[in-house]
Amino acid sequence: MLTRAPKGTRDILPAEIGRWQHVERLFAETCRRFGYAEIRVPTFEHTELFQRGVGDTTDIVQKEMYTFPDKAGRSLSLRPEGTAGVVRSYIENGMASLPAPVKLFYMLTAFRYENVQKGRYREFHQFGVEAFGAAGPEVDAEIIGLLAAFFRSLGLRQTSLRINSIGCPDCRTAYHGILRDYLEPRLEGLCRDCRNRFDRNPLRILDCKEERCRLATAGAPALLDHLDPPCRDHFDRLRDALSSLDIAYTIDKGIVRGLDYYTRTVFEFVSDHVGTQGTICGGGRYDGLVEACGGAPTPGMGFGLGVERLLMHLDAQGVPLPVNPGPDLYLAPAGDGARPAAARLAQGLRERGVSVETDLCGRSLKAQMKYAGKIGARRTVVLGDDELASGRVRIRDMATGAEEEAGLDELAGSDVLAALLVAP
Ligand code: HAM
């Protein structure tokens, strides 16, 4: 128990951190280019925020939230996603007074008590963006374009974009009647949750993971076929905007998303390697959410991307990802007399930007060289009595075996440092 992480959580070990940092760097860089600024929000919020925001008829709120009372008896929940917290922060910090659109991105952990399987965890990582204050489909297309650019820069292939529209509350009210007519004769076949959802929020039934509910809803009328004219126009213009960006998509009338806040555009990027965890990323428009959480009516649009799933699909496609690089230099003191000088030199080089390792375990010179190989040091320098007396050292390239002589002063000087820093 003590030596086992809780089910559904996992460590990201130093051996894999290079991959994570690579995707984080690329995502942040892509967001910067598209004009998104980073926001960091708390790990937990008042439970009510998620009940109102994500929706209290969703699986996430009904079954998957980590909810607990704090010592003062407030009900708090670990965030099951990023949007609700960002919306709360947008309102609380008066971001409505900033020039619109307000474009934010985040990289965060989220928590859901789910059935654990490959690509489905209880603590997982999401990248996401949220844009506030732009109602037109241009921002929807720009956000999808951001994802396409991110995937391209990563080398991710074989993902399909699926889009749909679930309309506004007006078309949804009309559609709920049509859906109830369809579902009523099938009600007995639905799970207990869905029978409860029938009156409160029948759209949720279309998103139920239970096999019998999926079967019962397979032929249900689609909301996309019942949009009012403004929502239809919004969707048609989104399609035009995607086409002019040369972004391929398919229309999937079955996408309703598992969160209640969506209006109009919804979309998912799905890996072509079919499997239950194929959805790498999902998002859409939420024009009523800011108001529902206590702010002024403000349109919004964004997505959340599962980082574990992204890495899983990059691996499945054999896309090479960087591993942790070894140090630029291993500095080996030969004999105890050289240790203080080696430590001093290492400190100086590190302060100038070179990554340096030196001996901390009292190893022999031979063992140090073995160690330098194991940690992937790119170069080695031996520092012994001779080197200290002559003031000259030999820099050995570990890949080629080539050696280059340099003065000790020179080693700490800019030319040699520059060479170390730019070396492949
Ligand atoms: P979501 O579809 O619930 O949307 O989650 C987004 C992505 O997070 C999923 O496509 C999936 O890759 C990943 N994900 C979800 N649950 C898990 C899990 N248990 N384990 C691993 N990965 C998971 C949202 O969260 C919305 N906030 C997205 C959004 C932002 N819509 C508008 N703005």
Coordinates of C-alpha atoms in Angstrom, one line a residue, residues 126-377:
Q126 CA -4.9 18.3 -19.9
F127 CA -3.7 21.1 -22.3
G128 CA -6.4 23.5 -23.2
V129 CA -7.4 26.9 -24.4
E130 CA -10.4 29.1 -23.8
A131 CA -11.3 32.2 -25.8
F132 CA -13.9 34.6 -24.4
G133 CA -15.9 37.4 -26.1
A134 CA -16.0 36.2 -29.8
A135 CA -19.2 34.7 -30.9
G136 CA -18.5 34.0 -34.6
P137 CA -17.3 30.7 -36.1
E138 CA -14.0 32.3 -37.0
V139 CA -12.6 31.8 -33.5
D140 CA -13.9 28.2 -33.6
A141 CA -11.9 27.7 -36.8
E142 CA -8.8 29.4 -35.4
I143 CA -8.8 27.2 -32.3
I144 CA -9.1 24.1 -34.5
G145 CA -6.3 25.6 -36.6
L146 CA -4.2 25.9 -33.5
L147 CA -4.6 22.2 -32.8
A148 CA -3.8 21.3 -36.4
A149 CA -0.6 23.4 -36.2
F150 CA 0.3 21.8 -32.8
F151 CA -0.2 18.3 -34.2
R152 CA 1.8 19.1 -37.3
S153 CA 4.7 20.5 -35.3
L154 CA 4.7 17.3 -33.2
G155 CA 4.6 15.0 -36.2
L156 CA 1.3 13.5 -35.1
R157 CA -0.6 11.9 -38.1
Q158 CA -3.7 9.8 -38.6
T159 CA -6.1 11.9 -36.5
S160 CA -9.5 12.9 -37.8
L161 CA -11.4 16.0 -36.9
R162 CA -15.0 15.4 -36.3
I163 CA -17.4 18.3 -35.9
N164 CA -21.0 18.8 -35.0
S165 CA -23.4 21.5 -33.8
I166 CA -25.7 21.0 -30.8
G167 CA -27.4 24.3 -31.3
C168 CA -28.5 26.9 -28.7
P169 CA -30.9 26.4 -25.8
D170 CA -33.8 27.4 -28.1
C171 CA -33.2 24.7 -30.7
R172 CA -32.4 22.3 -28.0
T173 CA -35.7 22.8 -26.2
A174 CA -37.5 22.0 -29.4
Y175 CA -35.2 19.0 -30.0
H176 CA -35.7 17.6 -26.5
G177 CA -39.4 17.1 -27.4
I178 CA -38.4 15.2 -30.6
L179 CA -35.9 13.1 -28.7
R180 CA -38.3 12.3 -25.9
D181 CA -40.9 11.1 -28.4
Y182 CA -38.2 8.8 -29.8
L183 CA -37.0 7.5 -26.5
E184 CA -40.3 7.1 -24.6
P185 CA -41.1 3.6 -26.1
R186 CA -37.5 2.6 -25.4
L187 CA -37.4 3.9 -21.8
E188 CA -37.5 0.5 -20.1
G189 CA -34.3 -0.5 -21.9
L190 CA -32.3 2.4 -20.6
C191 CA -30.1 2.4 -17.5
R192 CA -31.4 3.9 -14.2
D193 CA -29.4 7.1 -14.7
C194 CA -30.7 7.6 -18.2
R195 CA -34.3 7.0 -17.0
N196 CA -33.7 9.9 -14.6
R197 CA -32.1 12.0 -17.3
F198 CA -35.2 11.5 -19.6
D199 CA -37.1 14.4 -18.0
R200 CA -34.2 16.6 -16.9
N201 CA -31.7 16.4 -19.8
P202 CA -32.5 13.8 -22.4
L203 CA -29.5 14.9 -24.5
R204 CA -27.2 13.3 -21.9
I205 CA -28.7 9.9 -22.7
L206 CA -27.0 10.1 -26.1
D207 CA -23.6 10.2 -24.3
C208 CA -24.2 7.3 -21.9
K209 CA -21.4 4.8 -21.9
E210 CA -23.8 1.8 -21.1
E211 CA -24.1 -0.6 -24.0
R212 CA -27.9 -0.9 -23.7
C213 CA -28.3 2.9 -23.8
R214 CA -26.0 3.1 -26.8
L215 CA -28.1 0.5 -28.6
A216 CA -31.4 2.2 -27.6
T217 CA -30.2 5.6 -29.0
A218 CA -28.5 4.3 -32.1
G219 CA -31.2 5.5 -34.5
A220 CA -32.2 8.6 -32.5
P221 CA -32.9 11.8 -34.5
A222 CA -29.9 14.1 -34.6
L223 CA -29.8 17.6 -33.2
L224 CA -27.9 18.8 -36.2
D225 CA -31.0 18.1 -38.3
H226 CA -33.1 20.4 -36.1
L227 CA -31.0 23.5 -35.7
D228 CA -32.7 26.9 -35.9
P229 CA -31.6 29.2 -38.8
P230 CA -29.0 31.2 -36.8
C231 CA -27.3 28.0 -35.5
R232 CA -27.4 26.4 -38.9
D233 CA -25.8 29.5 -40.4
H234 CA -23.1 29.5 -37.7
F235 CA -22.3 25.8 -38.5
D236 CA -22.2 26.4 -42.2
R237 CA -19.9 29.3 -41.7
L238 CA -17.6 27.2 -39.5
R239 CA -17.4 24.7 -42.4
D240 CA -16.4 27.4 -44.8
A241 CA -13.8 28.8 -42.4
L242 CA -12.3 25.3 -41.9
S243 CA -12.2 24.7 -45.7
S244 CA -10.5 28.0 -46.3
L245 CA -7.8 26.9 -43.8
D246 CA -7.5 23.6 -45.7
I247 CA -8.5 21.7 -42.6
A248 CA -10.2 18.4 -43.4
Y249 CA -13.1 17.3 -41.2
T250 CA -16.1 14.9 -41.1
I251 CA -19.5 15.8 -39.7
D252 CA -20.4 13.4 -36.8
K253 CA -23.9 14.0 -35.7
G254 CA -23.3 11.7 -32.7
I255 CA -21.0 14.1 -30.9
V256 CA -22.8 15.6 -28.0
R257 CA -19.8 15.7 -25.5
G258 CA -20.0 14.7 -21.9
L259 CA -20.3 18.2 -20.4
D260 CA -23.4 20.3 -20.2
Y261 CA -22.1 23.7 -21.1
Y262 CA -21.7 23.3 -24.9
T263 CA -23.7 25.3 -27.4
R264 CA -23.4 25.2 -31.2
T265 CA -19.9 24.0 -32.2
V266 CA -18.6 20.7 -30.7
F267 CA -15.6 18.9 -32.0
E268 CA -13.2 16.0 -31.3
F269 CA -9.9 14.9 -32.7
V270 CA -9.9 11.1 -32.8
S271 CA -7.0 8.9 -33.6
D272 CA -7.5 6.6 -36.5
H273 CA -6.1 3.7 -34.4
V274 CA -9.6 2.8 -33.3
G275 CA -10.0 2.0 -29.6
T276 CA -12.1 3.3 -26.8
Q277 CA -9.5 5.9 -25.8
G278 CA -9.2 7.3 -29.3
T279 CA -10.3 10.8 -28.5
I280 CA -7.2 12.8 -28.0
C281 CA -9.0 16.1 -27.7
G282 CA -12.5 17.6 -27.4
G283 CA -14.0 21.0 -27.2
G284 CA -16.6 23.4 -28.4
R285 CA -18.4 26.6 -27.8
Y286 CA -20.1 27.5 -24.5
D287 CA -22.0 30.7 -25.0
G288 CA -24.1 30.4 -21.9
L289 CA -21.4 29.3 -19.4
V290 CA -20.0 32.6 -18.2
E291 CA -23.5 33.9 -17.5
A292 CA -24.5 30.6 -15.7
C293 CA -21.5 31.0 -13.4
G294 CA -22.5 34.6 -12.5
G295 CA -20.8 36.8 -15.1
A296 CA -22.2 38.9 -17.9
P297 CA -23.4 37.1 -21.0
T298 CA -20.1 36.2 -22.9
P299 CA -19.5 33.8 -25.7
G300 CA -16.8 31.3 -25.1
M301 CA -14.9 28.5 -27.0
G302 CA -12.1 26.1 -26.2
F303 CA -10.8 22.6 -26.0
G304 CA -9.2 20.1 -23.6
L305 CA -6.5 17.7 -24.8
G306 CA -5.4 14.6 -22.9
V307 CA -1.6 14.6 -22.7
E308 CA -1.3 10.9 -21.8
R309 CA -3.4 10.0 -24.8
L310 CA -1.4 12.4 -27.1
L311 CA 1.9 10.7 -26.0
M312 CA 0.3 7.3 -26.4
H313 CA -0.7 8.0 -30.0
L314 CA 2.6 9.6 -30.8
D315 CA 4.2 6.3 -29.6
A316 CA 1.8 4.2 -31.5
Q317 CA 2.8 6.1 -34.7
G318 CA 6.5 5.7 -33.9
V319 CA 7.0 9.4 -33.7
P320 CA 10.5 9.9 -32.1
L321 CA 10.4 12.1 -29.0
P322 CA 13.4 13.5 -27.2
V323 CA 14.7 11.8 -24.2
N324 CA 16.5 13.5 -21.3
P325 CA 19.9 14.7 -22.7
G326 CA 23.0 13.9 -20.7
P327 CA 25.2 16.6 -19.3
D328 CA 27.4 18.7 -21.6
L329 CA 30.4 17.8 -19.7
Y330 CA 31.6 15.3 -17.1
L331 CA 34.5 16.7 -15.0
A332 CA 36.5 13.9 -13.4
P333 CA 38.8 14.7 -10.6
A334 CA 41.8 12.3 -10.6
G335 CA 42.7 11.9 -7.0
D336 CA 41.4 13.6 -3.9
G337 CA 43.7 16.6 -4.3
A338 CA 41.9 17.7 -7.4
R339 CA 38.4 17.5 -6.0
P340 CA 38.1 21.1 -4.7
A341 CA 39.4 22.5 -8.0
A342 CA 36.9 20.3 -9.9
A343 CA 34.0 21.4 -7.7
R344 CA 35.1 25.0 -8.2
L345 CA 35.4 24.7 -12.0
A346 CA 32.1 22.8 -12.2
Q347 CA 30.4 25.6 -10.3
G348 CA 31.8 28.3 -12.6
L349 CA 30.9 26.4 -15.7
R350 CA 27.3 25.8 -14.5
E351 CA 26.9 29.4 -13.7
R352 CA 27.8 30.2 -17.3
G353 CA 25.2 27.8 -18.6
V354 CA 27.1 24.6 -19.2
S355 CA 25.5 21.4 -17.6
V356 CA 28.3 19.7 -15.7
E357 CA 28.5 16.6 -13.6
T358 CA 31.4 15.8 -11.4
D359 CA 32.1 13.1 -8.8
L360 CA 30.0 13.0 -5.6
C361 CA 30.6 9.4 -4.7
G362 CA 34.3 9.1 -4.3
R363 CA 34.7 6.9 -7.4
S364 CA 38.0 5.9 -8.9
L365 CA 38.9 7.6 -12.2
K366 CA 38.0 4.4 -14.1
A367 CA 34.6 4.1 -12.4
Q368 CA 34.0 7.8 -13.1
M369 CA 34.5 7.3 -16.8
K370 CA 32.1 4.4 -16.8
Y371 CA 29.6 6.5 -15.0
A372 CA 30.1 9.4 -17.5
G373 CA 29.2 7.0 -20.2
K374 CA 26.1 5.7 -18.4
I375 CA 24.7 9.2 -17.8
G376 CA 25.3 10.1 -21.5
A377 CA 27.8 12.9 -20.9

